């Protein structure tokens, strides 16, 4: 992975990645060819906003119905991911990016403003990747409440645009 930032652009191929889940299993974007992939980036396991977001993705019936692959990614380690996933019965992989190299490369790590305080860290973002591996839509400043519904609606809109509704 290069150190350069290549912020994903709608309509272009999403950058390839291979990251490990809590069990040490590798997951690559190519593994999900032919499916929508919801890659959601979150700051920290088991914090209030991140927990609500993960549970909303877990509970979203339309995302399940459409067979979307949901992947959470943060810089937390495998042990933290395992505890978080077990505590909230998360049925999707939580991928670990220690050192945030991948997150930095896609612009999901950097300067952020939280309640007027400027810090460096992981930005809460979501990328909807189409079955062809191209970016369908990105949310670069996610508001947690209702977000999973917005992602599901974007899948429906994309499917309709392609005549696959």
mmCIF file with all atom_site columns, N, CA, C and O in Angstrom, residues 1 17-21 25-28 39 73 95-98 102:
data_model
loop_
_atom_site.group_PDB
_atom_site.id
_atom_site.type_symbol
_atom_site.label_atom_id
_atom_site.label_alt_id
_atom_site.label_comp_id
_atom_site.label_asym_id
_atom_site.label_entity_id
_atom_site.label_seq_id
_atom_site.pdbx_PDB_ins_code
_atom_site.Cartn_x
_atom_site.Cartn_y
_atom_site.Cartn_z
_atom_site.occupancy
_atom_site.B_iso_or_equiv
_atom_site.pdbx_formal_charge
_atom_site.auth_seq_id
_atom_site.auth_comp_id
_atom_site.auth_asym_id
_atom_site.auth_atom_id
_atom_site.pdbx_PDB_model_num
ATOM 1  N N  . UNK A 1 1   ? 0.839   -1.174  0.000  1.00 0.00 ? 1   UNK A N  1
ATOM 2  C CA . UNK A 1 1   ? 0.000   0.000   0.000  1.00 0.00 ? 1   UNK A CA 1
ATOM 3  C C  . UNK A 1 1   ? 0.887   1.241   0.000  1.00 0.00 ? 1   UNK A C  1
ATOM 4  O O  . UNK A 1 1   ? 1.835   1.317   0.757  1.00 0.00 ? 1   UNK A O  1
ATOM 5  N N  . UNK A 1 17  ? -7.874  -3.468  -1.263 1.00 0.00 ? 17  UNK A N  1
ATOM 6  C CA . UNK A 1 17  ? -7.372  -3.594  0.103  1.00 0.00 ? 17  UNK A CA 1
ATOM 7  C C  . UNK A 1 17  ? -7.446  -5.049  0.531  1.00 0.00 ? 17  UNK A C  1
ATOM 8  O O  . UNK A 1 17  ? -8.231  -5.829  -0.003 1.00 0.00 ? 17  UNK A O  1
ATOM 9  N N  . UNK A 1 18  ? -6.622  -5.388  1.480  1.00 0.00 ? 18  UNK A N  1
ATOM 10 C CA . UNK A 1 18  ? -6.690  -6.661  2.181  1.00 0.00 ? 18  UNK A CA 1
ATOM 11 C C  . UNK A 1 18  ? -6.395  -6.348  3.639  1.00 0.00 ? 18  UNK A C  1
ATOM 12 O O  . UNK A 1 18  ? -5.317  -5.843  3.971  1.00 0.00 ? 18  UNK A O  1
ATOM 13 N N  . UNK A 1 19  ? -7.386  -6.604  4.491  1.00 0.00 ? 19  UNK A N  1
ATOM 14 C CA . UNK A 1 19  ? -7.261  -6.339  5.920  1.00 0.00 ? 19  UNK A CA 1
ATOM 15 C C  . UNK A 1 19  ? -7.756  -7.559  6.685  1.00 0.00 ? 19  UNK A C  1
ATOM 16 O O  . UNK A 1 19  ? -8.587  -8.327  6.189  1.00 0.00 ? 19  UNK A O  1
ATOM 17 N N  . UNK A 1 20  ? -7.253  -7.714  7.913  1.00 0.00 ? 20  UNK A N  1
ATOM 18 C CA . UNK A 1 20  ? -7.614  -8.862  8.738  1.00 0.00 ? 20  UNK A CA 1
ATOM 19 C C  . UNK A 1 20  ? -8.788  -8.543  9.656  1.00 0.00 ? 20  UNK A C  1
ATOM 20 O O  . UNK A 1 20  ? -8.902  -7.426  10.171 1.00 0.00 ? 20  UNK A O  1
ATOM 21 N N  . UNK A 1 21  ? -9.629  -9.571  9.892  1.00 0.00 ? 21  UNK A N  1
ATOM 22 C CA . UNK A 1 21  ? -10.728 -9.416  10.849 1.00 0.00 ? 21  UNK A CA 1
ATOM 23 C C  . UNK A 1 21  ? -10.269 -9.892  12.226 1.00 0.00 ? 21  UNK A C  1
ATOM 24 O O  . UNK A 1 21  ? -9.090  -10.243 12.427 1.00 0.00 ? 21  UNK A O  1
ATOM 25 N N  . UNK A 1 25  ? -8.618  -13.583 9.781  1.00 0.00 ? 25  UNK A N  1
ATOM 26 C CA . UNK A 1 25  ? -8.950  -13.924 8.396  1.00 0.00 ? 25  UNK A CA 1
ATOM 27 C C  . UNK A 1 25  ? -8.819  -12.684 7.521  1.00 0.00 ? 25  UNK A C  1
ATOM 28 O O  . UNK A 1 25  ? -9.310  -11.612 7.881  1.00 0.00 ? 25  UNK A O  1
ATOM 29 N N  . UNK A 1 26  ? -8.160  -12.841 6.386  1.00 0.00 ? 26  UNK A N  1
ATOM 30 C CA . UNK A 1 26  ? -7.979  -11.731 5.448  1.00 0.00 ? 26  UNK A CA 1
ATOM 31 C C  . UNK A 1 26  ? -9.244  -11.512 4.629  1.00 0.00 ? 26  UNK A C  1
ATOM 32 O O  . UNK A 1 26  ? -9.887  -12.469 4.190  1.00 0.00 ? 26  UNK A O  1
ATOM 33 N N  . UNK A 1 27  ? -9.578  -10.257 4.435  1.00 0.00 ? 27  UNK A N  1
ATOM 34 C CA . UNK A 1 27  ? -10.708 -9.875  3.588  1.00 0.00 ? 27  UNK A CA 1
ATOM 35 C C  . UNK A 1 27  ? -10.200 -8.859  2.575  1.00 0.00 ? 27  UNK A C  1
ATOM 36 O O  . UNK A 1 27  ? -9.596  -7.852  2.948  1.00 0.00 ? 27  UNK A O  1
ATOM 37 N N  . UNK A 1 28  ? -10.464 -9.141  1.305  1.00 0.00 ? 28  UNK A N  1
ATOM 38 C CA . UNK A 1 28  ? -10.070 -8.247  0.217  1.00 0.00 ? 28  UNK A CA 1
ATOM 39 C C  . UNK A 1 28  ? -11.320 -7.775  -0.500 1.00 0.00 ? 28  UNK A C  1
ATOM 40 O O  . UNK A 1 28  ? -12.327 -8.490  -0.538 1.00 0.00 ? 28  UNK A O  1
ATOM 41 N N  . UNK A 1 39  ? -18.489 -0.251  3.073  1.00 0.00 ? 39  UNK A N  1
ATOM 42 C CA . UNK A 1 39  ? -17.261 -0.155  3.861  1.00 0.00 ? 39  UNK A CA 1
ATOM 43 C C  . UNK A 1 39  ? -17.417 1.062   4.756  1.00 0.00 ? 39  UNK A C  1
ATOM 44 O O  . UNK A 1 39  ? -17.371 2.196   4.285  1.00 0.00 ? 39  UNK A O  1
ATOM 45 N N  . UNK A 1 73  ? -14.347 -0.887  9.503  1.00 0.00 ? 73  UNK A N  1
ATOM 46 C CA . UNK A 1 73  ? -12.883 -0.820  9.609  1.00 0.00 ? 73  UNK A CA 1
ATOM 47 C C  . UNK A 1 73  ? -12.472 0.320   10.535 1.00 0.00 ? 73  UNK A C  1
ATOM 48 O O  . UNK A 1 73  ? -13.030 1.410   10.476 1.00 0.00 ? 73  UNK A O  1
ATOM 49 N N  . UNK A 1 95  ? -12.760 -5.027  10.398 1.00 0.00 ? 95  UNK A N  1
ATOM 50 C CA . UNK A 1 95  ? -11.399 -5.140  9.890  1.00 0.00 ? 95  UNK A CA 1
ATOM 51 C C  . UNK A 1 95  ? -10.469 -4.197  10.645 1.00 0.00 ? 95  UNK A C  1
ATOM 52 O O  . UNK A 1 95  ? -10.846 -3.080  10.984 1.00 0.00 ? 95  UNK A O  1
ATOM 53 N N  . UNK A 1 96  ? -9.268  -4.678  10.880 1.00 0.00 ? 96  UNK A N  1
ATOM 54 C CA . UNK A 1 96  ? -8.292  -3.916  11.635 1.00 0.00 ? 96  UNK A CA 1
ATOM 55 C C  . UNK A 1 96  ? -7.241  -3.325  10.708 1.00 0.00 ? 96  UNK A C  1
ATOM 56 O O  . UNK A 1 96  ? -6.700  -4.014  9.849  1.00 0.00 ? 96  UNK A O  1
ATOM 57 N N  . UNK A 1 97  ? -6.995  -2.044  10.902 1.00 0.00 ? 97  UNK A N  1
ATOM 58 C CA . UNK A 1 97  ? -5.966  -1.336  10.135 1.00 0.00 ? 97  UNK A CA 1
ATOM 59 C C  . UNK A 1 97  ? -5.015  -0.662  11.138 1.00 0.00 ? 97  UNK A C  1
ATOM 60 O O  . UNK A 1 97  ? -5.034  0.547   11.308 1.00 0.00 ? 97  UNK A O  1
ATOM 61 N N  . UNK A 1 98  ? -4.185  -1.496  11.803 1.00 0.00 ? 98  UNK A N  1
ATOM 62 C CA . UNK A 1 98  ? -3.273  -0.914  12.801 1.00 0.00 ? 98  UNK A CA 1
ATOM 63 C C  . UNK A 1 98  ? -2.331  0.076   12.124 1.00 0.00 ? 98  UNK A C  1
ATOM 64 O O  . UNK A 1 98  ? -1.800  -0.190  11.061 1.00 0.00 ? 98  UNK A O  1
ATOM 65 N N  . UNK A 1 102 ? -4.089  2.051   5.512  1.00 0.00 ? 102 UNK A N  1
ATOM 66 C CA . UNK A 1 102 ? -5.137  2.032   4.487  1.00 0.00 ? 102 UNK A CA 1
ATOM 67 C C  . UNK A 1 102 ? -6.062  3.239   4.663  1.00 0.00 ? 102 UNK A C  1
ATOM 68 O O  . UNK A 1 102 ? -6.397  3.925   3.688  1.00 0.00 ? 102 UNK A O  1
#
